[in-house]
PDB file of C-alpha atoms in Angstrom:
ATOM      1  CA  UNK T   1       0.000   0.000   0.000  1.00 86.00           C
ATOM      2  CA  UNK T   2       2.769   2.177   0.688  1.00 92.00           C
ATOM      3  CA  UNK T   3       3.873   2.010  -2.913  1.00 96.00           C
ATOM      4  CA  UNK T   4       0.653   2.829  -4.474  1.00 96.00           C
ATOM      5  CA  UNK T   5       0.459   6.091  -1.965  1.00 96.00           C
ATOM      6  CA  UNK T   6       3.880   7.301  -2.966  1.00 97.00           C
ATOM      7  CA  UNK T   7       3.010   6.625  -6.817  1.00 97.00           C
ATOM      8  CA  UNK T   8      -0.461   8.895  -6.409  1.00 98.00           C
ATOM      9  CA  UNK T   9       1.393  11.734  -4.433  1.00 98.00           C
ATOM     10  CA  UNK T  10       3.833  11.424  -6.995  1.00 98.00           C
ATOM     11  CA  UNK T  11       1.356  11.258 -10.020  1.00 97.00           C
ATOM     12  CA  UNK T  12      -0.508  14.468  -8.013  1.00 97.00           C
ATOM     13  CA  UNK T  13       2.662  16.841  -7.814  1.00 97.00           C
ATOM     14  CA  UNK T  14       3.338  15.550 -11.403  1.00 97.00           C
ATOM     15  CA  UNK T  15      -0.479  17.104 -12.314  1.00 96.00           C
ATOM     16  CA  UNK T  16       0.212  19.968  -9.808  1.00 95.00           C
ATOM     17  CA  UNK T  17       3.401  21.305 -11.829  1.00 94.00           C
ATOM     18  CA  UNK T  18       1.940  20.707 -14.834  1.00 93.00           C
ATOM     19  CA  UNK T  19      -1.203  22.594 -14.187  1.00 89.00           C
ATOM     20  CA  UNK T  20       1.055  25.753 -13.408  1.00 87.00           C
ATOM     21  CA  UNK T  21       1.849  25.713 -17.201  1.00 83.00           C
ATOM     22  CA  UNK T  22      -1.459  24.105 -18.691  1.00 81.00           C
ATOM     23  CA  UNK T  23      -4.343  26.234 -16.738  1.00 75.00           C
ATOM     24  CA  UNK T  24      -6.901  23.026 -17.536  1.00 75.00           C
ATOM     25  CA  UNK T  25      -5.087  21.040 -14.739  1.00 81.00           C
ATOM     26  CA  UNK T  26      -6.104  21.787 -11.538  1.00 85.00           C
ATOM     27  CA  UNK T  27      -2.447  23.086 -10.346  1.00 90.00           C
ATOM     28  CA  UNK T  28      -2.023  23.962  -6.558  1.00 93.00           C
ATOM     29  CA  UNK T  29      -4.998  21.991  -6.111  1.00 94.00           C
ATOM     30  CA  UNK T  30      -3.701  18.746  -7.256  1.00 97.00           C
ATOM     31  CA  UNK T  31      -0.287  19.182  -4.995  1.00 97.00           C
ATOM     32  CA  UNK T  32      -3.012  20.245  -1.959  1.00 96.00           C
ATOM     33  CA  UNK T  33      -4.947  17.121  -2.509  1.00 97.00           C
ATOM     34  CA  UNK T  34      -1.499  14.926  -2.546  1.00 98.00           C
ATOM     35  CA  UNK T  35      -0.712  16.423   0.878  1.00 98.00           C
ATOM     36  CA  UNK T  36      -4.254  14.442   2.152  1.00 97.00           C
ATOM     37  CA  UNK T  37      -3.091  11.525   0.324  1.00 98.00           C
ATOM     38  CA  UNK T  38      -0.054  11.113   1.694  1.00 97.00           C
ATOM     39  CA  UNK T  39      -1.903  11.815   5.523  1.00 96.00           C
ATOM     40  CA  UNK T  40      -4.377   8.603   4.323  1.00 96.00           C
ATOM     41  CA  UNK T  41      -1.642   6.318   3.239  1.00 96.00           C
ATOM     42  CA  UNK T  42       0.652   7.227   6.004  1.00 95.00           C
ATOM     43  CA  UNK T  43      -0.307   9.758   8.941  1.00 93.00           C
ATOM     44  CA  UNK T  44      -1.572  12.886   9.382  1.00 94.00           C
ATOM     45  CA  UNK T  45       0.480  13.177  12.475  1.00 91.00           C
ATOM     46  CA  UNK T  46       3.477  15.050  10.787  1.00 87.00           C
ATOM     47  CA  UNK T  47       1.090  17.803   9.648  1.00 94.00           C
ATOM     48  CA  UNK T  48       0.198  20.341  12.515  1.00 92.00           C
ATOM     49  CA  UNK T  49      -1.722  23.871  11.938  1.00 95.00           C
ATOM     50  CA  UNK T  50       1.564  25.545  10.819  1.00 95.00           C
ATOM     51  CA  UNK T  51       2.123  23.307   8.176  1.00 96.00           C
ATOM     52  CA  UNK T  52      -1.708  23.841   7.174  1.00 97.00           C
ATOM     53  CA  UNK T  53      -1.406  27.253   7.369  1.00 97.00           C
ATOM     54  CA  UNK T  54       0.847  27.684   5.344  1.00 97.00           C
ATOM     55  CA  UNK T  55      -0.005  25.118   2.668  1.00 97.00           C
ATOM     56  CA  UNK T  56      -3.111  27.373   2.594  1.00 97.00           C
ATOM     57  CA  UNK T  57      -1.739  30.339   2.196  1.00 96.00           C
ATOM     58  CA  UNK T  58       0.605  29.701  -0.155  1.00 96.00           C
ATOM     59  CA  UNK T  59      -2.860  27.698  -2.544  1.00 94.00           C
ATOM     60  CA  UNK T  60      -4.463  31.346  -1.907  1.00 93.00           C
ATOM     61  CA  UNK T  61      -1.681  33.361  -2.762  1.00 92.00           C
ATOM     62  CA  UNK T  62      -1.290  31.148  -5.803  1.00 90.00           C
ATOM     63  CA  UNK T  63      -4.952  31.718  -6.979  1.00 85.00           C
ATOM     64  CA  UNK T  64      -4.621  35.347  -6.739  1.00 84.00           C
ATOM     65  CA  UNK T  65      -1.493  35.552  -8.207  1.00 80.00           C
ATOM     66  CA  UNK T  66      -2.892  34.246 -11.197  1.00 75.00           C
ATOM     67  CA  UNK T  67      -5.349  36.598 -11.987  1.00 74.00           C
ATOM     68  CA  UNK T  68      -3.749  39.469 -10.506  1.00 80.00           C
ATOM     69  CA  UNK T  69      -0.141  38.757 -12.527  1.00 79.00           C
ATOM     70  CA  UNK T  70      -2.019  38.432 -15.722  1.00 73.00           C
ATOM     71  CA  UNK T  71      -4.060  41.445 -15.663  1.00 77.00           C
ATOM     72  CA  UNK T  72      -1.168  43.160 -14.243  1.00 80.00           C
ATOM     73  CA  UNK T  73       0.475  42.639 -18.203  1.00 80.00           C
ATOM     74  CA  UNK T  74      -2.344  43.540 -19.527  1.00 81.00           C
ATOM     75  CA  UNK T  75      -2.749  46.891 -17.327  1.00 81.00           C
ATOM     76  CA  UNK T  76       0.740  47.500 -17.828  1.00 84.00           C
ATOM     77  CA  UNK T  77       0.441  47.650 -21.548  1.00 87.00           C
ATOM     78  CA  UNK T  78      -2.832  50.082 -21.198  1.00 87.00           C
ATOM     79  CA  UNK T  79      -5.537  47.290 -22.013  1.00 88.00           C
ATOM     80  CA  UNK T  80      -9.108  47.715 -20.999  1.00 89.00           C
ATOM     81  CA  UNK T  81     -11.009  45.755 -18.636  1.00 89.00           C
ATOM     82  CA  UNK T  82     -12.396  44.105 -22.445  1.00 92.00           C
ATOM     83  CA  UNK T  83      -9.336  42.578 -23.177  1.00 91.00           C
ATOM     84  CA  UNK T  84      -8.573  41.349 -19.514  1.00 88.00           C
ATOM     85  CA  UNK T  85     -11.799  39.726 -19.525  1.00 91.00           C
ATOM     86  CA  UNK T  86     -10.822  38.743 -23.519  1.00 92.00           C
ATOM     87  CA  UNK T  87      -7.048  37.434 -22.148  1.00 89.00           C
ATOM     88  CA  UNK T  88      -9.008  35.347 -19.625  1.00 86.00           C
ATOM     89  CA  UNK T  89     -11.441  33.741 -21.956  1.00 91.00           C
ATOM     90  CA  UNK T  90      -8.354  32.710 -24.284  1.00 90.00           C
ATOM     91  CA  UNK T  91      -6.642  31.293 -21.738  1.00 85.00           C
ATOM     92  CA  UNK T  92      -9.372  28.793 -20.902  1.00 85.00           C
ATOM     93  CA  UNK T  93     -10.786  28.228 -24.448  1.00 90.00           C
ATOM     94  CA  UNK T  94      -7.195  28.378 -26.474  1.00 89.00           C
ATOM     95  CA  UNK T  95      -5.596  25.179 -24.855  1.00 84.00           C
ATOM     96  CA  UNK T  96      -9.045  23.492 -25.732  1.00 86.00           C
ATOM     97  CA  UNK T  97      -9.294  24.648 -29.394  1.00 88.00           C
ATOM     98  CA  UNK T  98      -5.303  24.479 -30.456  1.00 86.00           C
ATOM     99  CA  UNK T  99      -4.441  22.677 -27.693  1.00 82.00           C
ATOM    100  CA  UNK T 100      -0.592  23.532 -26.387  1.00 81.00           C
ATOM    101  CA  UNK T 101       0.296  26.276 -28.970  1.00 89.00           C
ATOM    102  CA  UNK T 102      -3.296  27.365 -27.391  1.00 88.00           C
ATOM    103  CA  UNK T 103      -1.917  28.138 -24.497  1.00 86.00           C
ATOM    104  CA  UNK T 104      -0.035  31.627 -26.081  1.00 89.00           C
ATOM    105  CA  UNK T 105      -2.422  31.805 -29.002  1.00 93.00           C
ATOM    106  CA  UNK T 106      -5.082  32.162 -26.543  1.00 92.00           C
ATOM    107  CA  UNK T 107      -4.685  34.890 -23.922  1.00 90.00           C
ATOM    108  CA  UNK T 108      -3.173  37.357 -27.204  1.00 93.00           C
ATOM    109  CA  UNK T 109      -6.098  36.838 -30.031  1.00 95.00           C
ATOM    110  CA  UNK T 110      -8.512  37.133 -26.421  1.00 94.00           C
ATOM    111  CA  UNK T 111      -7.018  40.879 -24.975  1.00 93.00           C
ATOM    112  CA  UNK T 112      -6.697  41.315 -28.960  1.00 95.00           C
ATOM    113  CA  UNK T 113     -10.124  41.112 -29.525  1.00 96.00           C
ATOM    114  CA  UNK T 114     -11.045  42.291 -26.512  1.00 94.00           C
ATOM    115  CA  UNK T 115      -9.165  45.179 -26.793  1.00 93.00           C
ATOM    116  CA  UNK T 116     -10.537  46.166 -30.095  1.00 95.00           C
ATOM    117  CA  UNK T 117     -14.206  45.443 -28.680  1.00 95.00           C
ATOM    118  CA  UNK T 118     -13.559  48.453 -26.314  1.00 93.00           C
ATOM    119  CA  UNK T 119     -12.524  50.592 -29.559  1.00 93.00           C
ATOM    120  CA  UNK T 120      -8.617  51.030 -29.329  1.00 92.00           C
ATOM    121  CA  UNK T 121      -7.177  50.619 -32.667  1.00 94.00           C
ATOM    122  CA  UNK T 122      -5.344  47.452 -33.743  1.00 94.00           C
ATOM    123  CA  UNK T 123      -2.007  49.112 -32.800  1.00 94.00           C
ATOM    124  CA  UNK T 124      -2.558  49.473 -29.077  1.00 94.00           C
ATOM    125  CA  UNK T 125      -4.399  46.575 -29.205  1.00 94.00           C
ATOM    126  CA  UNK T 126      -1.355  44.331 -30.538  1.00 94.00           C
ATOM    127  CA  UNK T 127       0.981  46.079 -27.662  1.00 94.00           C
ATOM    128  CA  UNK T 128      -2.384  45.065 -24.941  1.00 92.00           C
ATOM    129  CA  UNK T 129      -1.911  41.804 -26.372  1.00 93.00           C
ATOM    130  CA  UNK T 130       2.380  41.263 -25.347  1.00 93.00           C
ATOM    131  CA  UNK T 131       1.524  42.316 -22.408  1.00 91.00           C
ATOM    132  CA  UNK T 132      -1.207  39.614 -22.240  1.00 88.00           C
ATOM    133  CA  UNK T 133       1.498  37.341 -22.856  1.00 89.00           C
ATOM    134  CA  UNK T 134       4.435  39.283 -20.556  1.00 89.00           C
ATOM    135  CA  UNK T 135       1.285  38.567 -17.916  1.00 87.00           C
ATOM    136  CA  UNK T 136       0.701  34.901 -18.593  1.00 86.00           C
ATOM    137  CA  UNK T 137       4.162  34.116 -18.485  1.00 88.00           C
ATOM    138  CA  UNK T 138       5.068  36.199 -15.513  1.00 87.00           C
ATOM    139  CA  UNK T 139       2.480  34.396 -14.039  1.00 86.00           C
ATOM    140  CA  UNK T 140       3.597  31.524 -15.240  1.00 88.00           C
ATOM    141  CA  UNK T 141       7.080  31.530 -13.448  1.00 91.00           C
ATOM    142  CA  UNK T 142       5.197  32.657  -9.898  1.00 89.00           C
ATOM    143  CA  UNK T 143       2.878  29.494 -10.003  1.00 91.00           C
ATOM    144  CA  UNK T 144       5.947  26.984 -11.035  1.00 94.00           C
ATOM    145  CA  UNK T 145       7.982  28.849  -8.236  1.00 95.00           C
ATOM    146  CA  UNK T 146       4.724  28.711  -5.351  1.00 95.00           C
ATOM    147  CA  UNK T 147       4.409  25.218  -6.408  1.00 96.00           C
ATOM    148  CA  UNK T 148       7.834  23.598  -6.340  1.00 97.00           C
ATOM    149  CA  UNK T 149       7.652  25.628  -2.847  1.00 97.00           C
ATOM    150  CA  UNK T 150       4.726  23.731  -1.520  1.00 97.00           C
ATOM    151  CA  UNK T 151       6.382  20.335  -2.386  1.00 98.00           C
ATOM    152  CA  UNK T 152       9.784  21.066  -0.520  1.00 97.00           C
ATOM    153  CA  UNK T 153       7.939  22.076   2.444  1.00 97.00           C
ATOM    154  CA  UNK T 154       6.201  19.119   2.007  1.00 97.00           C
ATOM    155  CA  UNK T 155       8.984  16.657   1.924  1.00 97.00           C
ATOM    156  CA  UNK T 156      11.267  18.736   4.414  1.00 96.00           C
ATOM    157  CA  UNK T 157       8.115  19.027   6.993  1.00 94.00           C
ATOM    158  CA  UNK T 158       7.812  15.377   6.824  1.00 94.00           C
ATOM    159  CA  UNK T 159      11.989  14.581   6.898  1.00 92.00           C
ATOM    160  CA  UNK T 160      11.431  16.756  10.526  1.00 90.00           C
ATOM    161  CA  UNK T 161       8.509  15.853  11.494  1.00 80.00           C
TER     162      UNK T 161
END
C-alpha cells in the first residue's frame, strides 16, 4: 500500500506542476490534494496547523497571483477591462481549441479582440496583447515557483517531522 500512496502523491505533484503551465489542470490543487493523500496512506500526524497554514496560504496566494499577474500585463500595456476579460477567456478556451500552442495563441487573439471590442485601434491593441502574454508568463514563473515551494515544504516538513 505504501507504494501505491507514494506513486499517487507522486502522479498528483506531477499534475500539480503541470497545471502551473497548462491552466486546464487543476495546479495547486492537485499538490493540496497529494498532501491528504499522503496523511491517508501514512499519517496525518506530521502535519500540525503551521504546516496547514501555510499550505493554505501559499494555494491562496497562488490563486490570486494568477489573476492578478495576468491582468497586471495587460494593465501595464494600457488594455481595458475588455481585453482582460478577452485574455481570460483565451486562456481557458485556447488550450481546448489548439491545444498547447493554445496556451499563447489564446490569452493574445482574447485581450486582442477584446481590446478592439472596447474601440482602441489594432495598434494598441497588438501592444495590450504582449503584455497579455508578458502577464501569462510572468504568471507563469510565480505558479511553477509557489508550487515547487509547496512540495519542498512538504517533503522537508515530513523529513522533521
Amino acid at each position: 500500500m505504501a507504494i501505491l500512496g507514494w506513486v499517487l502523491i507522486i502522479a498528483l505533484f506531477a499534475v500539480g506542476l503541470a497545471g502551473a503551465v497548462y491552466p486546464i489542470l487543476p495546479g495547486a490543487l492537485a499538490i493540496y490534494l497529494a498532501f491528504f493523500v499522503y496523511g491517508w496512506f501514512f499519517s496525518f500526524h506530521s502535519f500540525g496547523v503551521w504546516f496547514w497554514s501555510i499550505q493554505t496560504l501559499i494555494v491562496a496566494v497562488l490563486f490570486v497571483a494568477d489573476y492578478v499577474v495576468g491582468a497586471w500585463g495587460v494593465k501595464k500595456f494600457g488594455g481595458s477591462r475588455a481585453s482582460i476579460i478577452g485574455s481570460t477567456i483565451g486562456i481557458i478556451i485556447g488550450p481546448l481549441v489548439l491545444n498547447a500552442i493554445g496556451l499563447i495563441i489564446g490569452p493574445f487573439a482574447g485581450a486582442f479582440i477584446g481590446e478592439l471590442i472596447a474601440g482602441s485601434n489594432p495598434g494598441k491593441a497588438l501592444k495590450v496583447s504582449m503584455g497579455s502574454l508578458l502577464g501569462l508568463f510572468s504568471s507563469t514563473v510565480v505558479k511553477v515557483i509557489l508550487q515547487i515551494m509547496m512540495v519542498v515544504l512538504f517533503f522537508i516538513w515530513i523529513s522533521v517531522y
